[in-house]
């Protein structure tokens, strides 16, 4: 499995995540005369020498995502 941002460090990846976040965070979609406000929660991490397999990385990113969701949404958690 390859990272979605190969050759990026965590700070560079966070910058990309921030750009996506900023583009989406105030988005409103109208559907059947109903306005739907879009929220975004993001988890960011980097591969670590402690990762014994790619799932370790993905579990960490997933945990960061859920941290964002559980702490009010509309945020980026890096770890």
mmCIF file of C-alpha atoms in Angstrom:
data_model
loop_
_atom_site.group_PDB
_atom_site.id
_atom_site.type_symbol
_atom_site.label_atom_id
_atom_site.label_comp_id
_atom_site.label_asym_id
_atom_site.label_seq_id
_atom_site.Cartn_x
_atom_site.Cartn_y
_atom_site.Cartn_z
ATOM 1 C CA UNK A 1 0.000 0.000 0.000
ATOM 2 C CA UNK A 2 1.315 3.418 -0.913
ATOM 3 C CA UNK A 3 0.633 6.651 0.906
ATOM 4 C CA UNK A 4 -1.717 9.040 -0.903
ATOM 5 C CA UNK A 5 1.106 11.623 -0.667
ATOM 6 C CA UNK A 6 4.388 9.808 -1.356
ATOM 7 C CA UNK A 7 7.536 11.811 -0.618
ATOM 8 C CA UNK A 8 5.585 14.285 1.537
ATOM 9 C CA UNK A 9 6.392 14.747 5.191
ATOM 10 C CA UNK A 10 3.599 15.190 7.725
ATOM 11 C CA UNK A 11 3.788 19.001 7.560
ATOM 12 C CA UNK A 12 3.446 19.007 3.766
ATOM 13 C CA UNK A 13 0.567 16.552 3.992
ATOM 14 C CA UNK A 14 -1.132 18.718 6.605
ATOM 15 C CA UNK A 15 -0.883 21.692 4.221
ATOM 16 C CA UNK A 16 -2.670 19.688 1.495
ATOM 17 C CA UNK A 17 -5.284 18.532 4.013
ATOM 18 C CA UNK A 18 -5.757 22.163 5.102
ATOM 19 C CA UNK A 19 -6.375 23.267 1.500
ATOM 20 C CA UNK A 20 -9.022 20.562 1.050
ATOM 21 C CA UNK A 21 -10.476 21.403 4.454
ATOM 22 C CA UNK A 22 -10.742 25.111 3.615
ATOM 23 C CA UNK A 23 -12.390 24.354 0.262
ATOM 24 C CA UNK A 24 -15.064 22.145 1.834
ATOM 25 C CA UNK A 25 -15.716 23.487 5.342
ATOM 26 C CA UNK A 26 -18.259 26.145 4.346
ATOM 27 C CA UNK A 27 -19.813 24.262 1.466
ATOM 28 C CA UNK A 28 -23.580 24.072 1.295
ATOM 29 C CA UNK A 29 -25.296 21.693 -1.118
ATOM 30 C CA UNK A 30 -28.923 22.152 -2.073
ATOM 31 C CA UNK A 31 -30.859 18.941 -2.626
ATOM 32 C CA UNK A 32 -34.635 18.746 -3.054
ATOM 33 C CA UNK A 33 -35.043 22.255 -1.615
ATOM 34 C CA UNK A 34 -32.996 21.339 1.453
ATOM 35 C CA UNK A 35 -29.653 22.973 2.213
ATOM 36 C CA UNK A 36 -27.068 20.513 3.492
ATOM 37 C CA UNK A 37 -24.047 22.000 5.275
ATOM 38 C CA UNK A 38 -20.936 19.938 4.663
ATOM 39 C CA UNK A 39 -18.605 19.192 7.549
ATOM 40 C CA UNK A 40 -15.127 17.747 7.253
ATOM 41 C CA UNK A 41 -12.936 15.891 9.700
ATOM 42 C CA UNK A 42 -9.413 14.841 8.745
ATOM 43 C CA UNK A 43 -6.750 12.571 10.223
ATOM 44 C CA UNK A 44 -3.112 12.938 9.164
ATOM 45 C CA UNK A 45 -0.048 10.908 10.089
ATOM 46 C CA UNK A 46 3.267 9.719 8.702
ATOM 47 C CA UNK A 47 4.785 6.298 8.329
ATOM 48 C CA UNK A 48 6.936 5.388 11.294
ATOM 49 C CA UNK A 49 9.845 2.990 11.698
ATOM 50 C CA UNK A 50 7.744 1.438 14.467
ATOM 51 C CA UNK A 51 5.068 0.400 11.939
ATOM 52 C CA UNK A 52 5.345 -3.346 11.496
ATOM 53 C CA UNK A 53 2.962 -3.291 8.513
ATOM 54 C CA UNK A 54 0.931 -0.727 6.521
ATOM 55 C CA UNK A 55 -2.134 -1.321 8.679
ATOM 56 C CA UNK A 56 -0.342 0.283 11.626
ATOM 57 C CA UNK A 57 -0.187 3.529 9.652
ATOM 58 C CA UNK A 58 -3.808 3.333 8.512
ATOM 59 C CA UNK A 59 -5.024 2.554 12.040
ATOM 60 C CA UNK A 60 -3.209 5.658 13.318
ATOM 61 C CA UNK A 61 -4.709 7.854 10.588
ATOM 62 C CA UNK A 62 -8.148 6.392 11.313
ATOM 63 C CA UNK A 63 -7.714 7.084 15.038
ATOM 64 C CA UNK A 64 -6.769 10.682 14.211
ATOM 65 C CA UNK A 65 -9.866 10.994 12.016
ATOM 66 C CA UNK A 66 -12.129 9.730 14.793
ATOM 67 C CA UNK A 67 -10.432 12.090 17.247
ATOM 68 C CA UNK A 68 -11.425 14.960 14.943
ATOM 69 C CA UNK A 69 -14.996 13.700 14.741
ATOM 70 C CA UNK A 70 -15.359 13.105 18.482
ATOM 71 C CA UNK A 71 -13.972 16.520 19.367
ATOM 72 C CA UNK A 72 -16.412 18.665 17.455
ATOM 73 C CA UNK A 73 -15.770 17.851 13.790
ATOM 74 C CA UNK A 74 -14.553 20.518 11.402
ATOM 75 C CA UNK A 75 -10.914 19.929 12.337
ATOM 76 C CA UNK A 76 -7.678 18.249 11.347
ATOM 77 C CA UNK A 77 -5.879 15.952 13.788
ATOM 78 C CA UNK A 78 -2.197 15.278 13.129
ATOM 79 C CA UNK A 79 -0.334 12.584 14.983
#
